[in-house]
mmCIF file of C-alpha atoms and ligand atoms in Angstrom:
data_model
loop_
_atom_site.group_PDB
_atom_site.id
_atom_site.type_symbol
_atom_site.label_atom_id
_atom_site.label_comp_id
_atom_site.label_asym_id
_atom_site.label_seq_id
_atom_site.Cartn_x
_atom_site.Cartn_y
_atom_site.Cartn_z
ATOM 1 C CA MET A 1 6.707 70.961 9.609
ATOM 2 C CA SER A 2 5.319 73.363 12.160
ATOM 3 C CA PRO A 3 5.515 77.222 11.321
ATOM 4 C CA LYS A 4 8.614 79.060 12.283
ATOM 5 C CA VAL A 5 9.127 80.822 15.530
ATOM 6 C CA GLU A 6 9.342 84.443 15.718
ATOM 7 C CA ILE A 7 11.748 85.942 18.231
ATOM 8 C CA ILE A 8 11.106 89.519 19.143
ATOM 9 C CA PHE A 9 13.579 91.541 21.014
ATOM 10 C CA LEU A 10 11.375 93.913 23.054
ATOM 11 C CA GLY A 11 14.339 95.010 25.124
ATOM 12 C CA THR A 12 18.215 94.504 24.690
ATOM 13 C CA GLY A 13 19.433 96.289 27.731
ATOM 14 C CA GLY A 14 20.687 94.591 30.930
ATOM 15 C CA GLY A 15 22.221 95.247 34.287
ATOM 16 C CA ARG A 16 21.352 97.882 36.786
ATOM 17 C CA PHE A 17 22.467 101.125 34.912
ATOM 18 C CA ALA A 18 21.033 100.151 31.588
ATOM 19 C CA THR A 19 17.843 99.504 33.460
ATOM 20 C CA ILE A 20 17.781 102.654 35.578
ATOM 21 C CA THR A 21 18.531 104.903 32.609
ATOM 22 C CA GLN A 22 16.675 102.936 29.968
ATOM 23 C CA GLN A 23 19.642 103.404 27.509
ATOM 24 C CA ARG A 24 18.161 100.340 26.117
ATOM 25 C CA ARG A 25 14.696 98.851 26.935
ATOM 26 C CA THR A 26 14.764 96.070 29.374
ATOM 27 C CA ALA A 27 11.550 94.190 28.297
ATOM 28 C CA GLY A 28 12.938 90.895 27.521
ATOM 29 C CA ILE A 29 12.148 88.698 24.511
ATOM 30 C CA ARG A 30 8.906 87.482 23.127
ATOM 31 C CA MET A 31 8.684 84.159 21.107
ATOM 32 C CA ILE A 32 5.606 83.429 18.901
ATOM 33 C CA GLY A 33 5.028 80.266 17.134
ATOM 34 C CA GLU A 34 2.352 77.541 16.581
ATOM 35 C CA ASP A 35 0.780 77.106 20.114
ATOM 36 C CA LEU A 36 3.524 79.212 21.536
ATOM 37 C CA ASN A 37 3.289 82.839 22.942
ATOM 38 C CA LEU A 38 6.158 83.005 25.276
ATOM 39 C CA HIS A 39 7.707 85.982 27.240
ATOM 40 C CA LEU A 40 11.173 85.360 28.275
ATOM 41 C CA ASP A 41 12.740 87.428 31.103
ATOM 42 C CA PRO A 42 10.261 90.296 31.362
ATOM 43 C CA GLY A 43 12.172 93.165 32.975
ATOM 44 C CA PRO A 44 10.872 96.633 33.487
ATOM 45 C CA GLY A 45 8.882 97.658 30.263
ATOM 46 C CA ALA A 46 7.679 94.285 29.264
ATOM 47 C CA LEU A 47 4.061 95.061 29.606
ATOM 48 C CA VAL A 48 4.323 98.415 28.080
ATOM 49 C CA TYR A 49 6.486 97.392 25.028
ATOM 50 C CA SER A 50 4.405 94.254 24.397
ATOM 51 C CA ILE A 51 1.423 96.458 24.009
ATOM 52 C CA SER A 52 3.212 99.198 21.976
ATOM 53 C CA GLU A 53 4.624 96.429 19.540
ATOM 54 C CA GLY A 54 1.010 95.143 19.094
ATOM 55 C CA LEU A 55 1.699 91.855 20.955
ATOM 56 C CA ASP A 56 -1.322 91.278 23.105
ATOM 57 C CA PRO A 57 -0.034 90.076 26.435
ATOM 58 C CA GLN A 58 -3.463 88.286 26.960
ATOM 59 C CA LYS A 59 -2.345 85.865 24.229
ATOM 60 C CA LEU A 60 0.559 84.629 26.328
ATOM 61 C CA ASN A 61 0.676 80.979 27.145
ATOM 62 C CA ALA A 62 4.017 80.975 28.840
ATOM 63 C CA VAL A 63 6.228 83.119 31.109
ATOM 64 C CA PHE A 64 9.936 82.118 31.655
ATOM 65 C CA VAL A 65 12.252 83.802 34.271
ATOM 66 C CA SER A 66 15.679 82.753 34.296
ATOM 67 C CA HIS A 67 16.802 84.281 37.712
ATOM 68 C CA CYS A 68 15.990 86.551 40.547
ATOM 69 C CA HIS A 69 17.274 89.891 39.361
ATOM 70 C CA PRO A 70 14.843 92.740 38.513
ATOM 71 C CA ASP A 71 16.049 93.259 34.849
ATOM 72 C CA HIS A 72 14.639 89.633 34.329
ATOM 73 C CA TYR A 73 11.496 89.429 36.603
ATOM 74 C CA THR A 74 9.684 92.730 37.388
ATOM 75 C CA ASP A 75 6.803 92.526 34.947
ATOM 76 C CA ALA A 76 6.383 88.708 35.462
ATOM 77 C CA GLU A 77 3.394 89.273 37.774
ATOM 78 C CA VAL A 78 1.522 91.465 35.426
ATOM 79 C CA LEU A 79 2.160 89.363 32.348
ATOM 80 C CA ILE A 80 0.745 86.376 34.510
ATOM 81 C CA GLU A 81 -2.412 88.562 35.244
ATOM 82 C CA ALA A 82 -2.661 89.047 31.447
ATOM 83 C CA MET A 83 -2.061 85.442 30.721
ATOM 84 C CA THR A 84 -4.621 84.271 33.126
ATOM 85 C CA HIS A 85 -7.244 86.789 31.880
ATOM 86 C CA GLY A 86 -7.038 89.091 34.814
ATOM 87 C CA MET A 87 -6.521 86.004 37.210
ATOM 88 C CA THR A 88 -9.959 84.468 36.201
ATOM 89 C CA GLN A 89 -8.668 81.490 34.603
ATOM 90 C CA LYS A 90 -5.906 79.076 35.483
ATOM 91 C CA HIS A 91 -3.850 79.116 32.361
ATOM 92 C CA GLY A 92 -0.345 78.745 30.960
ATOM 93 C CA THR A 93 3.117 77.740 32.008
ATOM 94 C CA LEU A 94 5.625 79.436 34.174
ATOM 95 C CA ALA A 95 9.076 78.162 34.048
ATOM 96 C CA ALA A 96 11.578 79.751 36.273
ATOM 97 C CA GLY A 97 14.688 79.312 38.379
ATOM 98 C CA LYS A 98 14.312 77.957 41.927
ATOM 99 C CA SER A 99 15.125 81.338 43.380
ATOM 100 C CA VAL A 100 12.407 83.006 41.398
ATOM 101 C CA LEU A 101 9.840 80.612 42.617
ATOM 102 C CA HIS A 102 10.957 80.042 46.119
ATOM 103 C CA GLY A 103 13.517 82.550 47.080
ATOM 104 C CA SER A 104 17.020 81.540 48.216
ATOM 105 C CA ASN A 105 19.642 82.853 50.633
ATOM 106 C CA VAL A 106 20.424 85.803 48.226
ATOM 107 C CA CYS A 107 16.759 86.831 47.223
ATOM 108 C CA ASP A 108 13.213 86.346 48.184
ATOM 109 C CA SER A 109 10.882 84.777 45.715
ATOM 110 C CA SER A 110 10.336 87.088 42.707
ATOM 111 C CA ILE A 111 6.644 86.021 41.959
ATOM 112 C CA SER A 112 4.091 85.903 44.589
ATOM 113 C CA ARG A 113 2.458 82.808 45.599
ATOM 114 C CA TYR A 114 -0.865 84.359 44.496
ATOM 115 C CA HIS A 115 0.446 84.623 41.015
ATOM 116 C CA GLN A 116 2.240 81.329 40.936
ATOM 117 C CA ALA A 117 -1.120 79.606 42.026
ATOM 118 C CA MET A 118 -2.994 80.937 38.900
ATOM 119 C CA VAL A 119 -0.489 79.468 36.526
ATOM 120 C CA GLU A 120 -1.662 76.058 35.148
ATOM 121 C CA HIS A 121 1.881 74.491 34.995
ATOM 122 C CA VAL A 122 4.765 75.734 37.239
ATOM 123 C CA ILE A 123 8.049 74.334 36.307
ATOM 124 C CA GLU A 124 11.110 74.683 38.466
ATOM 125 C CA ALA A 125 13.861 75.252 35.946
ATOM 126 C CA THR A 126 16.972 73.395 37.210
ATOM 127 C CA PRO A 127 20.004 72.549 34.895
ATOM 128 C CA ASN A 128 19.431 69.517 32.452
ATOM 129 C CA LYS A 129 15.630 69.446 33.109
ATOM 130 C CA ARG A 130 13.601 68.912 29.963
ATOM 131 C CA PHE A 131 9.935 69.629 29.541
ATOM 132 C CA GLN A 132 7.393 70.013 26.783
ATOM 133 C CA LEU A 133 5.836 73.438 25.945
ATOM 134 C CA GLY A 134 3.305 73.051 23.112
ATOM 135 C CA ASN A 135 5.202 71.389 20.397
ATOM 136 C CA LEU A 136 8.552 72.594 21.572
ATOM 137 C CA ASP A 137 10.922 70.510 23.631
ATOM 138 C CA VAL A 138 12.583 72.873 26.051
ATOM 139 C CA GLY A 139 15.959 72.166 27.859
ATOM 140 C CA VAL A 140 17.276 73.963 30.879
ATOM 141 C CA THR A 141 20.918 75.059 30.775
ATOM 142 C CA GLU A 142 23.290 75.914 33.475
ATOM 143 C CA ALA A 143 24.261 79.615 34.090
ATOM 144 C CA ARG A 144 26.958 80.671 36.666
ATOM 145 C CA HIS A 145 25.939 84.012 38.003
ATOM 146 C CA THR A 146 25.459 85.934 41.163
ATOM 147 C CA ASP A 147 22.215 84.237 41.559
ATOM 148 C CA PRO A 148 23.405 80.546 41.911
ATOM 149 C CA ASP A 149 20.060 79.254 40.724
ATOM 150 C CA ALA A 150 20.249 81.195 37.332
ATOM 151 C CA VAL A 151 19.523 79.028 34.232
ATOM 152 C CA GLY A 152 19.312 79.484 30.486
ATOM 153 C CA PHE A 153 16.990 77.716 27.937
ATOM 154 C CA ARG A 154 17.309 75.734 24.872
ATOM 155 C CA PHE A 155 14.509 75.289 22.529
ATOM 156 C CA LYS A 156 14.088 72.437 20.050
ATOM 157 C CA THR A 157 12.055 72.894 17.001
ATOM 158 C CA ASP A 158 11.540 71.096 13.663
ATOM 159 C CA TYR A 159 14.028 73.276 12.179
ATOM 160 C CA GLY A 160 16.776 72.764 14.851
ATOM 161 C CA ASP A 161 17.534 74.361 18.081
ATOM 162 C CA PHE A 162 17.996 77.879 19.414
ATOM 163 C CA ALA A 163 19.134 78.905 22.875
ATOM 164 C CA TYR A 164 19.453 81.721 25.247
ATOM 165 C CA THR A 165 22.313 81.848 27.891
ATOM 166 C CA SER A 166 20.925 84.253 30.336
ATOM 167 C CA ASP A 167 23.381 86.154 32.572
ATOM 168 C CA THR A 168 26.339 83.764 33.067
ATOM 169 C CA GLU A 169 30.088 83.740 33.234
ATOM 170 C CA TYR A 170 32.112 81.554 31.035
ATOM 171 C CA TYR A 171 32.861 78.109 32.587
ATOM 172 C CA GLU A 172 34.457 74.973 31.295
ATOM 173 C CA ASP A 173 31.716 72.874 29.611
ATOM 174 C CA ILE A 174 29.380 75.706 29.016
ATOM 175 C CA GLY A 175 29.588 74.927 25.371
ATOM 176 C CA LYS A 176 28.192 71.358 25.885
ATOM 177 C CA TYR A 177 24.798 72.959 26.814
ATOM 178 C CA TYR A 178 24.757 74.735 23.386
ATOM 179 C CA GLU A 179 26.233 72.032 21.067
ATOM 180 C CA LYS A 180 24.652 72.230 17.625
ATOM 181 C CA VAL A 181 22.332 75.033 18.197
ATOM 182 C CA ARG A 182 21.638 77.030 14.977
ATOM 183 C CA LEU A 183 21.115 80.281 16.865
ATOM 184 C CA LEU A 184 22.640 81.321 19.989
ATOM 185 C CA VAL A 185 21.390 84.441 22.002
ATOM 186 C CA LEU A 186 24.069 85.460 24.565
ATOM 187 C CA CYS A 187 23.612 87.845 27.417
ATOM 188 C CA VAL A 188 26.856 89.978 26.918
ATOM 189 C CA MET A 189 26.815 92.648 29.541
ATOM 190 C CA ARG A 190 30.444 93.893 29.033
ATOM 191 C CA PRO A 191 32.745 94.599 26.322
ATOM 192 C CA ALA A 192 36.078 92.861 25.708
ATOM 193 C CA GLY A 193 38.734 93.470 28.270
ATOM 194 C CA LYS A 194 36.230 94.231 31.006
ATOM 195 C CA PRO A 195 35.800 91.089 33.048
ATOM 196 C CA TRP A 196 33.396 90.829 35.727
ATOM 197 C CA LYS A 197 32.721 87.702 37.878
ATOM 198 C CA GLY A 198 29.427 86.057 37.145
ATOM 199 C CA HIS A 199 28.910 88.003 33.766
ATOM 200 C CA MET A 200 29.774 87.514 30.195
ATOM 201 C CA THR A 201 32.046 89.871 28.171
ATOM 202 C CA THR A 202 32.721 89.810 24.507
ATOM 203 C CA ASP A 203 35.928 87.702 25.223
ATOM 204 C CA ASP A 204 33.710 85.140 26.987
ATOM 205 C CA ALA A 205 31.223 85.172 24.207
ATOM 206 C CA ILE A 206 33.991 84.402 21.699
ATOM 207 C CA ARG A 207 34.986 81.376 23.597
ATOM 208 C CA ILE A 208 31.405 80.062 23.775
ATOM 209 C CA ILE A 209 30.906 80.788 20.040
ATOM 210 C CA GLU A 210 34.110 79.142 19.102
ATOM 211 C CA GLU A 211 33.161 76.052 21.042
ATOM 212 C CA THR A 212 29.569 75.813 19.758
ATOM 213 C CA ARG A 213 29.674 77.336 16.198
ATOM 214 C CA PRO A 214 25.976 78.322 15.685
ATOM 215 C CA GLU A 215 24.898 79.588 12.315
ATOM 216 C CA LEU A 216 24.270 82.985 13.944
ATOM 217 C CA ALA A 217 24.908 84.569 17.134
ATOM 218 C CA ILE A 218 23.195 87.385 18.758
ATOM 219 C CA LEU A 219 24.299 89.655 21.622
ATOM 220 C CA THR A 220 21.733 91.089 23.907
ATOM 221 C CA HIS A 221 21.153 92.132 27.514
ATOM 222 C CA LEU A 222 23.773 94.859 26.862
ATOM 223 C CA GLY A 223 25.140 96.691 29.961
ATOM 224 C CA MET A 224 25.923 100.364 30.103
ATOM 225 C CA GLN A 225 29.860 99.814 29.361
ATOM 226 C CA MET A 226 28.781 97.656 26.419
ATOM 227 C CA ILE A 227 26.521 100.297 25.118
ATOM 228 C CA PHE A 228 29.032 103.007 25.394
ATOM 229 C CA LYS A 229 31.609 100.946 23.681
ATOM 230 C CA GLY A 230 29.360 100.093 20.783
ATOM 231 C CA PRO A 231 27.548 96.670 20.549
ATOM 232 C CA SER A 232 27.802 96.356 16.891
ATOM 233 C CA LYS A 233 31.630 97.048 16.989
ATOM 234 C CA GLU A 234 31.870 94.187 19.689
ATOM 235 C CA ALA A 235 29.697 91.935 17.341
ATOM 236 C CA ARG A 236 32.104 92.570 14.530
ATOM 237 C CA LEU A 237 35.021 91.764 16.648
ATOM 238 C CA ILE A 238 33.465 88.422 17.532
ATOM 239 C CA GLU A 239 32.624 87.747 13.904
ATOM 240 C CA GLU A 240 36.152 88.421 12.846
ATOM 241 C CA ARG A 241 37.634 86.195 15.492
ATOM 242 C CA THR A 242 35.205 83.329 15.180
ATOM 243 C CA LYS A 243 33.864 83.665 11.563
ATOM 244 C CA VAL A 244 30.521 83.060 12.958
ATOM 245 C CA PRO A 245 27.968 85.649 11.669
ATOM 246 C CA THR A 246 27.266 87.865 14.857
ATOM 247 C CA PHE A 247 24.728 90.665 15.517
ATOM 248 C CA ALA A 248 24.216 93.048 18.344
ATOM 249 C CA ALA A 249 20.375 93.012 18.878
ATOM 250 C CA VAL A 250 18.544 96.397 18.838
ATOM 251 C CA ASP A 251 15.293 97.079 20.565
ATOM 252 C CA GLY A 252 12.415 95.908 18.264
ATOM 253 C CA MET A 253 14.577 93.530 16.192
ATOM 254 C CA ARG A 254 12.825 90.419 15.180
ATOM 255 C CA ILE A 255 14.208 87.090 14.098
ATOM 256 C CA ALA A 256 12.230 84.484 12.127
ATOM 257 C CA PHE A 257 13.604 81.001 12.986
ATOM 258 C CA GLY A 258 12.604 78.425 10.414
ATOM 259 C CA GLU A 259 14.491 76.712 7.528
ATOM 260 C CA ARG A 260 16.241 80.138 7.332
ATOM 261 C CA ILE A 261 17.206 82.476 9.972
ATOM 262 C CA ASP A 262 16.050 85.950 8.930
ATOM 263 C CA VAL A 263 16.806 89.156 11.096
ATOM 264 C CA ARG A 264 14.600 91.933 10.438
ATOM 265 C CA MET A 265 15.649 95.348 12.057
ATOM 266 C CA PRO A 266 12.833 97.600 13.557
ATOM 267 C CA ASN A 267 13.336 100.429 11.044
ATOM 268 C CA LYS A 268 12.346 99.374 7.349
ATOM 269 C CA ALA A 269 15.401 101.585 6.243
ATOM 270 C CA GLN A 270 17.848 99.548 8.184
ATOM 271 C CA GLN A 271 16.408 96.097 7.267
ATOM 272 C CA HIS A 272 19.117 93.688 6.616
ATOM 273 C CA ASP A 273 18.649 91.009 4.259
ATOM 274 C CA LEU A 274 20.587 88.053 5.851
ATOM 275 C CA ASN A 275 19.984 85.397 3.359
ATOM 276 C CA ARG A 276 23.617 84.681 3.768
ATOM 277 C CA PHE A 277 22.554 82.670 6.761
ATOM 278 C CA LEU A 278 20.968 80.112 4.883
HETATM 279 ZN ZN1 ZN B 301 20.618 90.523 33.880
HETATM 280 ZN ZN1 ZN B 302 21.505 88.800 36.652
#
């Protein structure tokens, strides 16, 4: 068995106002395992918080960008500069939505050709594509969002699968992409009762979690209305409805994904022992 994967929530904010105000950090998610050092959706703050959390960006071997919105891509180029040792060595993998790599009718490309050229493997992430990253098998999931090329990612490990939805609205069949995942990370921008086309609310998260029944669900990419409403209250509501253990991520939270799924809060005093997720 390969060692477990550590998932570090460098940022848990999402959307324009959470980003502008930094009510929550928007630095995305780092994943570290054997042969794996991946930054997923590096929004503003990804470089700074990587360094302040002691995660050397020069050790990266992959950068994933789900779509062409700034809260997901702004730090991608500097992280590529770090990954390629200051653009001196062609190195690593960049997996990104079509719009991120090439632009589309809604946006220009989010990562320059100069930066894309220094990455060893550039993968255009389109729904249902599968590719290998070290010893992980990665699947691309479909997201329905205001960037039509937005995607999510599903990671297959020796211990089962975990997945990240990215920004998406609920759609019929979304559950199929996340069947049998043990850990599901959902980008829940808005609280219950506040629908917004192209985005996920607590109500949508309930439907997805009911359809997929992971061992643990994590809410992240929290928008301003969600932050004001109280993300942990929304997580409790989901848990009550679905009976699936659900947590609202906080900045600096870490999850060790192995035989067990252990959640560690950033402040030792707040550490939660979640052995119940065995
Ligand atoms: Zn977003
Ligand atoms: Zn978005």
